[in-house]
PDB file of C-alpha atoms and ligand atoms in Angstrom:
ATOM      1  CA  UNK W   1     140.841  99.949  90.159  1.00  0.00           C
ATOM      2  CA  UNK W   2     137.193 100.461  89.125  1.00  0.00           C
ATOM      3  CA  UNK W   3     134.343 100.258  91.312  1.00  0.00           C
ATOM      4  CA  UNK W   4     131.474  98.000  90.830  1.00  0.00           C
ATOM      5  CA  UNK W   5     128.491  97.377  93.864  1.00  0.00           C
ATOM      6  CA  UNK W   6     126.372  94.776  94.085  1.00  0.00           C
ATOM      7  CA  UNK W   7     123.217  95.713  96.746  1.00  0.00           C
ATOM      8  CA  UNK W   8     120.783  94.029  98.094  1.00  0.00           C
ATOM      9  CA  UNK W   9     118.119  96.315  98.792  1.00  0.00           C
ATOM     10  CA  UNK W  10     116.186  93.933 101.261  1.00  0.00           C
ATOM     11  CA  UNK W  11     112.298  93.099 100.442  1.00  0.00           C
ATOM     12  CA  UNK W  12     111.379  96.358 100.055  1.00  0.00           C
ATOM     13  CA  UNK W  13     110.717  99.265 102.023  1.00  0.00           C
ATOM     14  CA  UNK W  14     113.751 101.349 103.401  1.00  0.00           C
ATOM     15  CA  UNK W  15     113.712 100.392 106.925  1.00  0.00           C
ATOM     16  CA  UNK W  16     115.000  97.031 106.036  1.00  0.00           C
ATOM     17  CA  UNK W  17     117.724  97.830 103.540  1.00  0.00           C
ATOM     18  CA  UNK W  18     121.173  97.599 105.548  1.00  0.00           C
ATOM     19  CA  UNK W  19     122.305 100.925 106.647  1.00  0.00           C
ATOM     20  CA  UNK W  20     125.687 100.279 104.118  1.00  0.00           C
ATOM     21  CA  UNK W  21     123.511  99.179 101.574  1.00  0.00           C
ATOM     22  CA  UNK W  22     122.162 103.055 102.083  1.00  0.00           C
ATOM     23  CA  UNK W  23     125.198 104.468 102.462  1.00  0.00           C
ATOM     24  CA  UNK W  24     126.439 103.089  99.493  1.00  0.00           C
ATOM     25  CA  UNK W  25     123.267 104.047  96.924  1.00  0.00           C
ATOM     26  CA  UNK W  26     123.298 107.580  98.468  1.00  0.00           C
ATOM     27  CA  UNK W  27     127.190 107.475  97.185  1.00  0.00           C
ATOM     28  CA  UNK W  28     127.294 105.450  93.584  1.00  0.00           C
ATOM     29  CA  UNK W  29     126.672 107.157  90.274  1.00  0.00           C
ATOM     30  CA  UNK W  30     124.115 104.924  88.365  1.00  0.00           C
ATOM     31  CA  UNK W  31     122.129 102.806  90.275  1.00  0.00           C
ATOM     32  CA  UNK W  32     121.352 100.185  87.816  1.00  0.00           C
ATOM     33  CA  UNK W  33     118.468  97.467  88.066  1.00  0.00           C
ATOM     34  CA  UNK W  34     115.166  95.728  87.370  1.00  0.00           C
ATOM     35  CA  UNK W  35     112.623  98.232  87.008  1.00  0.00           C
ATOM     36  CA  UNK W  36     111.175  96.579  89.530  1.00  0.00           C
ATOM     37  CA  UNK W  37     113.709  97.037  92.216  1.00  0.00           C
ATOM     38  CA  UNK W  38     114.151 100.701  90.484  1.00  0.00           C
ATOM     39  CA  UNK W  39     110.699 101.931  90.967  1.00  0.00           C
ATOM     40  CA  UNK W  40     110.841 100.694  95.353  1.00  0.00           C
ATOM     41  CA  UNK W  41     114.018 102.548  95.886  1.00  0.00           C
ATOM     42  CA  UNK W  42     113.805 105.859  93.610  1.00  0.00           C
ATOM     43  CA  UNK W  43     111.669 107.536  96.060  1.00  0.00           C
ATOM     44  CA  UNK W  44     114.744 107.709  98.268  1.00  0.00           C
ATOM     45  CA  UNK W  45     117.355 108.335  95.847  1.00  0.00           C
ATOM     46  CA  UNK W  46     115.242 110.221  93.514  1.00  0.00           C
ATOM     47  CA  UNK W  47     118.690 112.725  91.853  1.00  0.00           C
ATOM     48  CA  UNK W  48     120.802 109.566  91.135  1.00  0.00           C
ATOM     49  CA  UNK W  49     121.497 108.250  86.865  1.00  0.00           C
ATOM     50  CA  UNK W  50     119.531 104.913  86.711  1.00  0.00           C
ATOM     51  CA  UNK W  51     120.163 102.103  84.623  1.00  0.00           C
ATOM     52  CA  UNK W  52     117.131 100.282  84.598  1.00  0.00           C
ATOM     53  CA  UNK W  53     115.891  96.912  82.418  1.00  0.00           C
ATOM     54  CA  UNK W  54     113.004  94.515  81.930  1.00  0.00           C
ATOM     55  CA  UNK W  55     113.167  91.555  83.499  1.00  0.00           C
ATOM     56  CA  UNK W  56     114.567  89.413  81.258  1.00  0.00           C
ATOM     57  CA  UNK W  57     117.434  91.219  79.873  1.00  0.00           C
ATOM     58  CA  UNK W  58     119.951  90.718  82.814  1.00  0.00           C
ATOM     59  CA  UNK W  59     123.146  89.464  80.508  1.00  0.00           C
ATOM     60  CA  UNK W  60     122.400  93.263  78.871  1.00  0.00           C
ATOM     61  CA  UNK W  61     121.681  94.804  82.764  1.00  0.00           C
ATOM     62  CA  UNK W  62     124.615  93.839  84.144  1.00  0.00           C
ATOM     63  CA  UNK W  63     127.349  94.253  80.644  1.00  0.00           C
ATOM     64  CA  UNK W  64     125.875  98.022  80.035  1.00  0.00           C
ATOM     65  CA  UNK W  65     126.428  98.702  83.875  1.00  0.00           C
ATOM     66  CA  UNK W  66     129.637  97.492  83.707  1.00  0.00           C
ATOM     67  CA  UNK W  67     130.782  98.976  80.411  1.00  0.00           C
ATOM     68  CA  UNK W  68     129.444 102.963  82.590  1.00  0.00           C
ATOM     69  CA  UNK W  69     131.942 101.465  85.336  1.00  0.00           C
ATOM     70  CA  UNK W  70     134.631 100.997  82.821  1.00  0.00           C
ATOM     71  CA  UNK W  71     133.825 104.485  81.127  1.00  0.00           C
ATOM     72  CA  UNK W  72     134.848 105.598  84.643  1.00  0.00           C
ATOM     73  CA  UNK W  73     131.885 105.698  86.938  1.00  0.00           C
ATOM     74  CA  UNK W  74     130.488 104.292  89.950  1.00  0.00           C
ATOM     75  CA  UNK W  75     127.570 101.705  89.528  1.00  0.00           C
ATOM     76  CA  UNK W  76     125.858 100.123  91.763  1.00  0.00           C
ATOM     77  CA  UNK W  77     123.549  97.321  90.538  1.00  0.00           C
ATOM     78  CA  UNK W  78     120.495  95.950  93.149  1.00  0.00           C
ATOM     79  CA  UNK W  79     118.350  93.129  93.854  1.00  0.00           C
ATOM     80  CA  UNK W  80     115.881  92.664  96.017  1.00  0.00           C
ATOM     81  CA  UNK W  81     116.144  90.655  99.248  1.00  0.00           C
ATOM     82  CA  UNK W  82     120.076  89.756  98.859  1.00  0.00           C
ATOM     83  CA  UNK W  83     122.457  89.642  95.537  1.00  0.00           C
ATOM     84  CA  UNK W  84     123.999  86.598  96.512  1.00  0.00           C
ATOM     85  CA  UNK W  85     120.831  84.973  96.479  1.00  0.00           C
ATOM     86  CA  UNK W  86     118.917  84.350  93.406  1.00  0.00           C
ATOM     87  CA  UNK W  87     119.828  87.673  92.425  1.00  0.00           C
ATOM     88  CA  UNK W  88     123.041  89.824  90.488  1.00  0.00           C
ATOM     89  CA  UNK W  89     126.194  88.456  92.071  1.00  0.00           C
ATOM     90  CA  UNK W  90     126.678  85.488  90.217  1.00  0.00           C
ATOM     91  CA  UNK W  91     126.213  87.141  86.899  1.00  0.00           C
ATOM     92  CA  UNK W  92     128.070  90.205  87.888  1.00  0.00           C
ATOM     93  CA  UNK W  93     131.402  88.754  89.036  1.00  0.00           C
ATOM     94  CA  UNK W  94     130.882  86.039  86.174  1.00  0.00           C
ATOM     95  CA  UNK W  95     130.800  89.217  83.533  1.00  0.00           C
ATOM     96  CA  UNK W  96     133.490  91.282  85.111  1.00  0.00           C
ATOM     97  CA  UNK W  97     135.769  88.224  85.646  1.00  0.00           C
ATOM     98  CA  UNK W  98     138.932  89.287  83.375  1.00  0.00           C
ATOM     99  CA  UNK W  99     137.985  93.525  83.837  1.00  0.00           C
ATOM    100  CA  UNK W 100     139.307  95.726  85.742  1.00  0.00           C
ATOM    101  CA  UNK W 101     136.528  96.034  88.041  1.00  0.00           C
ATOM    102  CA  UNK W 102     136.476  95.665  91.535  1.00  0.00           C
ATOM    103  CA  UNK W 103     133.195  93.749  92.689  1.00  0.00           C
ATOM    104  CA  UNK W 104     131.814  94.659  96.026  1.00  0.00           C
ATOM    105  CA  UNK W 105     128.895  92.421  97.383  1.00  0.00           C
ATOM    106  CA  UNK W 106     126.515  94.297  99.452  1.00  0.00           C
ATOM    107  CA  UNK W 107     124.531  91.854 101.485  1.00  0.00           C
ATOM    108  CA  UNK W 108     120.553  92.450 101.924  1.00  0.00           C
ATOM    109  CA  UNK W 109     117.705  90.994 104.088  1.00  0.00           C
ATOM    110  CA  UNK W 110     116.777  87.813 101.919  1.00  0.00           C
ATOM    111  CA  UNK W 111     112.590  86.926 101.507  1.00  0.00           C
ATOM    112  CA  UNK W 112     113.484  83.587 103.966  1.00  0.00           C
ATOM    113  CA  UNK W 113     114.759  86.049 106.509  1.00  0.00           C
ATOM    114  CA  UNK W 114     112.099  88.520 105.927  1.00  0.00           C
ATOM    115  CA  UNK W 115     108.973  85.949 105.462  1.00  0.00           C
ATOM    116  CA  UNK W 116     109.863  84.451 108.311  1.00  0.00           C
ATOM    117  CA  UNK W 117     110.250  87.196 110.596  1.00  0.00           C
ATOM    118  CA  UNK W 118     106.506  87.007 109.677  1.00  0.00           C
ATOM    119  CA  UNK W 119     105.290  84.084 109.912  1.00  0.00           C
ATOM    120  CA  UNK W 120     106.775  83.526 113.692  1.00  0.00           C
ATOM    121  CA  UNK W 121     109.809  81.069 113.525  1.00  0.00           C
ATOM    122  CA  UNK W 122     109.577  78.758 110.814  1.00  0.00           C
ATOM    123  CA  UNK W 123     113.253  78.277 110.336  1.00  0.00           C
ATOM    124  CA  UNK W 124     114.650  77.503 112.539  1.00  0.00           C
ATOM    125  CA  UNK W 125     116.163  74.107 112.019  1.00  0.00           C
ATOM    126  CA  UNK W 126     117.701  72.766 108.858  1.00  0.00           C
ATOM    127  CA  UNK W 127     115.741  74.308 106.144  1.00  0.00           C
ATOM    128  CA  UNK W 128     116.363  74.695 102.124  1.00  0.00           C
ATOM    129  CA  UNK W 129     115.535  76.867  99.424  1.00  0.00           C
ATOM    130  CA  UNK W 130     114.361  75.947  95.938  1.00  0.00           C
ATOM    131  CA  UNK W 131     113.864  78.530  93.264  1.00  0.00           C
ATOM    132  CA  UNK W 132     110.780  76.916  91.482  1.00  0.00           C
ATOM    133  CA  UNK W 133     111.868  79.275  88.102  1.00  0.00           C
ATOM    134  CA  UNK W 134     112.396  76.944  85.281  1.00  0.00           C
ATOM    135  CA  UNK W 135     113.619  79.579  82.812  1.00  0.00           C
ATOM    136  CA  UNK W 136     117.134  78.503  83.607  1.00  0.00           C
ATOM    137  CA  UNK W 137     116.827  74.933  85.525  1.00  0.00           C
ATOM    138  CA  UNK W 138     115.737  71.553  84.138  1.00  0.00           C
ATOM    139  CA  UNK W 139     112.311  71.025  85.519  1.00  0.00           C
ATOM    140  CA  UNK W 140     113.574  67.378  85.919  1.00  0.00           C
ATOM    141  CA  UNK W 141     116.408  68.805  88.357  1.00  0.00           C
ATOM    142  CA  UNK W 142     114.072  71.023  89.876  1.00  0.00           C
ATOM    143  CA  UNK W 143     111.595  68.256  91.016  1.00  0.00           C
ATOM    144  CA  UNK W 144     114.327  65.713  92.676  1.00  0.00           C
ATOM    145  CA  UNK W 145     115.443  68.891  94.528  1.00  0.00           C
ATOM    146  CA  UNK W 146     111.657  68.957  96.138  1.00  0.00           C
ATOM    147  CA  UNK W 147     111.532  65.167  96.130  1.00  0.00           C
ATOM    148  CA  UNK W 148     114.522  64.939  98.058  1.00  0.00           C
ATOM    149  CA  UNK W 149     115.015  68.041 100.381  1.00  0.00           C
ATOM    150  CA  UNK W 150     111.196  66.640 101.543  1.00  0.00           C
ATOM    151  CA  UNK W 151     112.395  63.154 102.282  1.00  0.00           C
ATOM    152  CA  UNK W 152     114.965  64.312 104.103  1.00  0.00           C
ATOM    153  CA  UNK W 153     112.262  66.321 105.954  1.00  0.00           C
ATOM    154  CA  UNK W 154     114.119  69.799 105.735  1.00  0.00           C
ATOM    155  CA  UNK W 155     111.650  72.918 106.125  1.00  0.00           C
ATOM    156  CA  UNK W 156     111.444  73.713 102.458  1.00  0.00           C
ATOM    157  CA  UNK W 157     111.222  77.142 101.234  1.00  0.00           C
ATOM    158  CA  UNK W 158     109.936  77.558  98.054  1.00  0.00           C
ATOM    159  CA  UNK W 159     111.287  81.206  95.628  1.00  0.00           C
ATOM    160  CA  UNK W 160     109.529  81.987  92.255  1.00  0.00           C
ATOM    161  CA  UNK W 161     106.716  79.713  92.946  1.00  0.00           C
ATOM    162  CA  UNK W 162     104.850  80.347  89.579  1.00  0.00           C
ATOM    163  CA  UNK W 163     106.377  80.364  87.122  1.00  0.00           C
ATOM    164  CA  UNK W 164     103.996  82.757  84.251  1.00  0.00           C
ATOM    165  CA  UNK W 165     104.519  80.648  81.477  1.00  0.00           C
ATOM    166  CA  UNK W 166     103.748  77.004  83.550  1.00  0.00           C
ATOM    167  CA  UNK W 167     101.477  77.726  86.261  1.00  0.00           C
ATOM    168  CA  UNK W 168     101.096  73.796  87.624  1.00  0.00           C
ATOM    169  CA  UNK W 169     104.607  73.382  88.690  1.00  0.00           C
ATOM    170  CA  UNK W 170     103.714  74.891  92.085  1.00  0.00           C
ATOM    171  CA  UNK W 171     101.075  71.998  91.455  1.00  0.00           C
ATOM    172  CA  UNK W 172     103.382  69.680  90.886  1.00  0.00           C
ATOM    173  CA  UNK W 173     106.075  70.329  94.035  1.00  0.00           C
ATOM    174  CA  UNK W 174     103.084  69.552  96.104  1.00  0.00           C
ATOM    175  CA  UNK W 175     102.335  66.256  94.937  1.00  0.00           C
ATOM    176  CA  UNK W 176     106.019  65.333  95.263  1.00  0.00           C
ATOM    177  CA  UNK W 177     106.457  66.705  98.500  1.00  0.00           C
ATOM    178  CA  UNK W 178     102.860  65.146  99.575  1.00  0.00           C
ATOM    179  CA  UNK W 179     104.690  61.555  98.568  1.00  0.00           C
ATOM    180  CA  UNK W 180     106.973  62.678 102.337  1.00  0.00           C
ATOM    181  CA  UNK W 181     105.270  64.863 104.103  1.00  0.00           C
ATOM    182  CA  UNK W 182     101.704  65.081 105.918  1.00  0.00           C
ATOM    183  CA  UNK W 183      98.677  66.974 104.391  1.00  0.00           C
ATOM    184  CA  UNK W 184      99.044  68.826 107.624  1.00  0.00           C
ATOM    185  CA  UNK W 185     101.877  69.914 107.221  1.00  0.00           C
ATOM    186  CA  UNK W 186     101.735  73.710 108.008  1.00  0.00           C
ATOM    187  CA  UNK W 187     102.349  75.909 105.105  1.00  0.00           C
ATOM    188  CA  UNK W 188     103.129  80.061 105.296  1.00  0.00           C
ATOM    189  CA  UNK W 189     102.421  81.665 102.644  1.00  0.00           C
ATOM    190  CA  UNK W 190     104.024  85.299 102.219  1.00  0.00           C
ATOM    191  CA  UNK W 191     103.086  88.186  99.711  1.00  0.00           C
ATOM    192  CA  UNK W 192     104.724  91.904  99.191  1.00  0.00           C
ATOM    193  CA  UNK W 193     107.011  91.388 102.214  1.00  0.00           C
ATOM    194  CA  UNK W 194     108.136  94.736 102.703  1.00  0.00           C
ATOM    195  CA  UNK W 195     105.339  96.489 100.436  1.00  0.00           C
ATOM    196  CA  UNK W 196     102.535  98.113  99.322  1.00  0.00           C
ATOM    197  CA  UNK W 197      99.724  94.441  99.825  1.00  0.00           C
ATOM    198  CA  UNK W 198     101.788  92.655 102.378  1.00  0.00           C
ATOM    199  CA  UNK W 199      99.840  89.254 103.117  1.00  0.00           C
ATOM    200  CA  UNK W 200     100.524  86.251 105.245  1.00  0.00           C
ATOM    201  CA  UNK W 201      98.708  83.628 105.119  1.00  0.00           C
ATOM    202  CA  UNK W 202      98.391  80.111 107.107  1.00  0.00           C
ATOM    203  CA  UNK W 203      97.194  76.676 106.200  1.00  0.00           C
ATOM    204  CA  UNK W 204      98.046  73.243 105.258  1.00  0.00           C
ATOM    205  CA  UNK W 205     100.135  71.428 102.613  1.00  0.00           C
ATOM    206  CA  UNK W 206      97.115  69.368 101.613  1.00  0.00           C
ATOM    207  CA  UNK W 207      94.974  72.824 101.724  1.00  0.00           C
ATOM    208  CA  UNK W 208      96.677  75.346 100.200  1.00  0.00           C
ATOM    209  CA  UNK W 209      95.185  77.738  98.107  1.00  0.00           C
ATOM    210  CA  UNK W 210      97.837  77.784  94.706  1.00  0.00           C
ATOM    211  CA  UNK W 211      95.375  80.480  93.456  1.00  0.00           C
ATOM    212  CA  UNK W 212      97.045  82.708  96.426  1.00  0.00           C
ATOM    213  CA  UNK W 213     100.184  82.460  94.698  1.00  0.00           C
ATOM    214  CA  UNK W 214     102.257  84.256  92.391  1.00  0.00           C
ATOM    215  CA  UNK W 215     105.600  85.761  91.572  1.00  0.00           C
ATOM    216  CA  UNK W 216     105.486  88.124  94.705  1.00  0.00           C
ATOM    217  CA  UNK W 217     105.220  85.640  97.050  1.00  0.00           C
ATOM    218  CA  UNK W 218     107.279  83.264  98.929  1.00  0.00           C
ATOM    219  CA  UNK W 219     106.243  80.112 100.191  1.00  0.00           C
ATOM    220  CA  UNK W 220     107.099  78.251 103.294  1.00  0.00           C
ATOM    221  CA  UNK W 221     106.410  74.930 103.943  1.00  0.00           C
ATOM    222  CA  UNK W 222     107.052  73.060 107.405  1.00  0.00           C
ATOM    223  CA  UNK W 223     109.189  69.618 108.112  1.00  0.00           C
ATOM    224  CA  UNK W 224     107.241  67.620 110.845  1.00  0.00           C
ATOM    225  CA  UNK W 225     107.332  69.042 113.915  1.00  0.00           C
ATOM    226  CA  UNK W 226     106.376  72.090 112.652  1.00  0.00           C
ATOM    227  CA  UNK W 227     103.457  73.544 114.334  1.00  0.00           C
ATOM    228  CA  UNK W 228     100.871  76.592 113.440  1.00  0.00           C
ATOM    229  CA  UNK W 229      99.866  78.078 117.259  1.00  0.00           C
ATOM    230  CA  UNK W 230      97.387  81.817 116.874  1.00  0.00           C
ATOM    231  CA  UNK W 231      98.351  83.332 114.141  1.00  0.00           C
ATOM    232  CA  UNK W 232     102.104  81.848 114.721  1.00  0.00           C
ATOM    233  CA  UNK W 233     104.477  79.070 112.269  1.00  0.00           C
ATOM    234  CA  UNK W 234     106.714  78.188 114.520  1.00  0.00           C
ATOM    235  CA  UNK W 235     109.384  74.603 113.975  1.00  0.00           C
ATOM    236  CA  UNK W 236     110.734  73.753 117.269  1.00  0.00           C
ATOM    237  CA  UNK W 237     114.564  73.916 117.630  1.00  0.00           C
ATOM    238  CA  UNK W 238     114.551  71.328 120.575  1.00  0.00           C
ATOM    239  CA  UNK W 239     115.039  73.482 123.634  1.00  0.00           C
ATOM    240  CA  UNK W 240     111.834  72.211 125.521  1.00  0.00           C
ATOM    241  CA  UNK W 241     111.820  68.549 124.225  1.00  0.00           C
ATOM    242  CA  UNK W 242     115.956  67.922 125.300  1.00  0.00           C
ATOM    243  CA  UNK W 243     115.035  67.043 128.797  1.00  0.00           C
ATOM    244  CA  UNK W 244     116.155  63.814 129.570  1.00  0.00           C
ATOM    245  CA  UNK W 245     117.978  63.265 125.870  1.00  0.00           C
ATOM    246  CA  UNK W 246     121.866  63.008 126.005  1.00  0.00           C
ATOM    247  CA  UNK W 247     123.567  65.953 124.866  1.00  0.00           C
TER     248      UNK W 247
HETATM  249  N1  SAH Q   1     117.468  87.786  96.024  1.00  0.00           N
HETATM  250  C1  SAH Q   1     115.912  88.232  96.292  1.00  0.00           C
HETATM  251  C2  SAH Q   1     115.156  86.743  95.177  1.00  0.00           C
HETATM  252  C3  SAH Q   1     115.410  86.584  94.333  1.00  0.00           C
HETATM  253  S1  SAH Q   1     114.115  85.378  93.250  1.00  0.00           S
HETATM  254  C4  SAH Q   1     116.086  87.805  97.907  1.00  0.00           C
HETATM  255  O1  SAH Q   1     117.414  87.182  98.248  1.00  0.00           O
HETATM  256  O2  SAH Q   1     115.039  87.664  98.726  1.00  0.00           O
HETATM  257  C5  SAH Q   1     112.279  86.785  93.601  1.00  0.00           C
HETATM  258  C6  SAH Q   1     111.410  85.266  94.344  1.00  0.00           C
HETATM  259  O3  SAH Q   1     112.150  85.835  95.931  1.00  0.00           O
HETATM  260  C7  SAH Q   1     110.551  85.933  94.515  1.00  0.00           C
HETATM  261  O4  SAH Q   1     109.659  85.328  93.487  1.00  0.00           O
HETATM  262  C8  SAH Q   1     109.743  85.521  95.546  1.00  0.00           C
HETATM  263  O5  SAH Q   1     109.269  83.847  95.531  1.00  0.00           O
HETATM  264  C9  SAH Q   1     111.005  85.642  96.344  1.00  0.00           C
HETATM  265  N2  SAH Q   1     110.386  86.640  97.026  1.00  0.00           N
HETATM  266  C10 SAH Q   1     111.555  88.127  97.339  1.00  0.00           C
HETATM  267  N3  SAH Q   1     111.194  89.579  97.016  1.00  0.00           N
HETATM  268  C11 SAH Q   1     110.155  89.627  97.741  1.00  0.00           C
HETATM  269  C12 SAH Q   1     108.853  89.643  98.708  1.00  0.00           C
HETATM  270  N4  SAH Q   1     109.850  91.447  99.262  1.00  0.00           N
HETATM  271  N5  SAH Q   1     108.049  89.403  99.370  1.00  0.00           N
HETATM  272  C13 SAH Q   1     107.769  88.859  99.024  1.00  0.00           C
HETATM  273  N6  SAH Q   1     108.250  86.807  97.800  1.00  0.00           N
HETATM  274  C14 SAH Q   1     109.525  88.050  97.752  1.00  0.00           C
END
């Protein structure tokens, strides 16, 4: 059976890619992906054949890559972070459902993990990951998810925090969160993780500057216990408070 890999390359730098991802990429015939991700990895695999497309050509990109696999080439489709988290895994598996192709997914470090470690330890308790992109999801559905995750006191990690078409979505999301989270709730803004221009900004839900945030940013909003100490954002798991409580 033909082999097709869907590979997570992590946030961007080579050292945050798994050894399995790296070795597999070394061995495939063709690497396919969005051009921004291809640019990130091309220097490590300069002699490969590449198949690249723009951001919105996902279906076309996957079809082209699967066609190459059917022709007999070993193909890898790359996603930043983890391919199973707002990446290409789902679409590849759906398109390949009736094809004689064996799809293998190789995980990568998702932005919640790489960004979380730059901030400190914001995700030590239950958290919800929400994409603010309304390209494929109704804005009403997204708003409900923000509302209930916030009401449930989840730490919230926002991916795709700013849609090009509707830059005000984040402001709307902030207003929704302020209905059940305090204005002083710590916020961590992490930009260009593992890439040129990496930056960490600490703020609060009330004070965060929406202008600091673009599509290469992941935003962490704490729960009711999260605090900032120096330049670290910490959500206690409860170990130090456990004394005296029944287990
Ligand atoms: N599959 C990716 C997510 C793709 S959705 C993953 O697992 O990380 C794209 C969103 O992910 C971006 O808008 C941003 O919110 C986040 N993201 C991905 N890579 C990032 C990076 N290097 N730095 C900051 N945010 C990143």
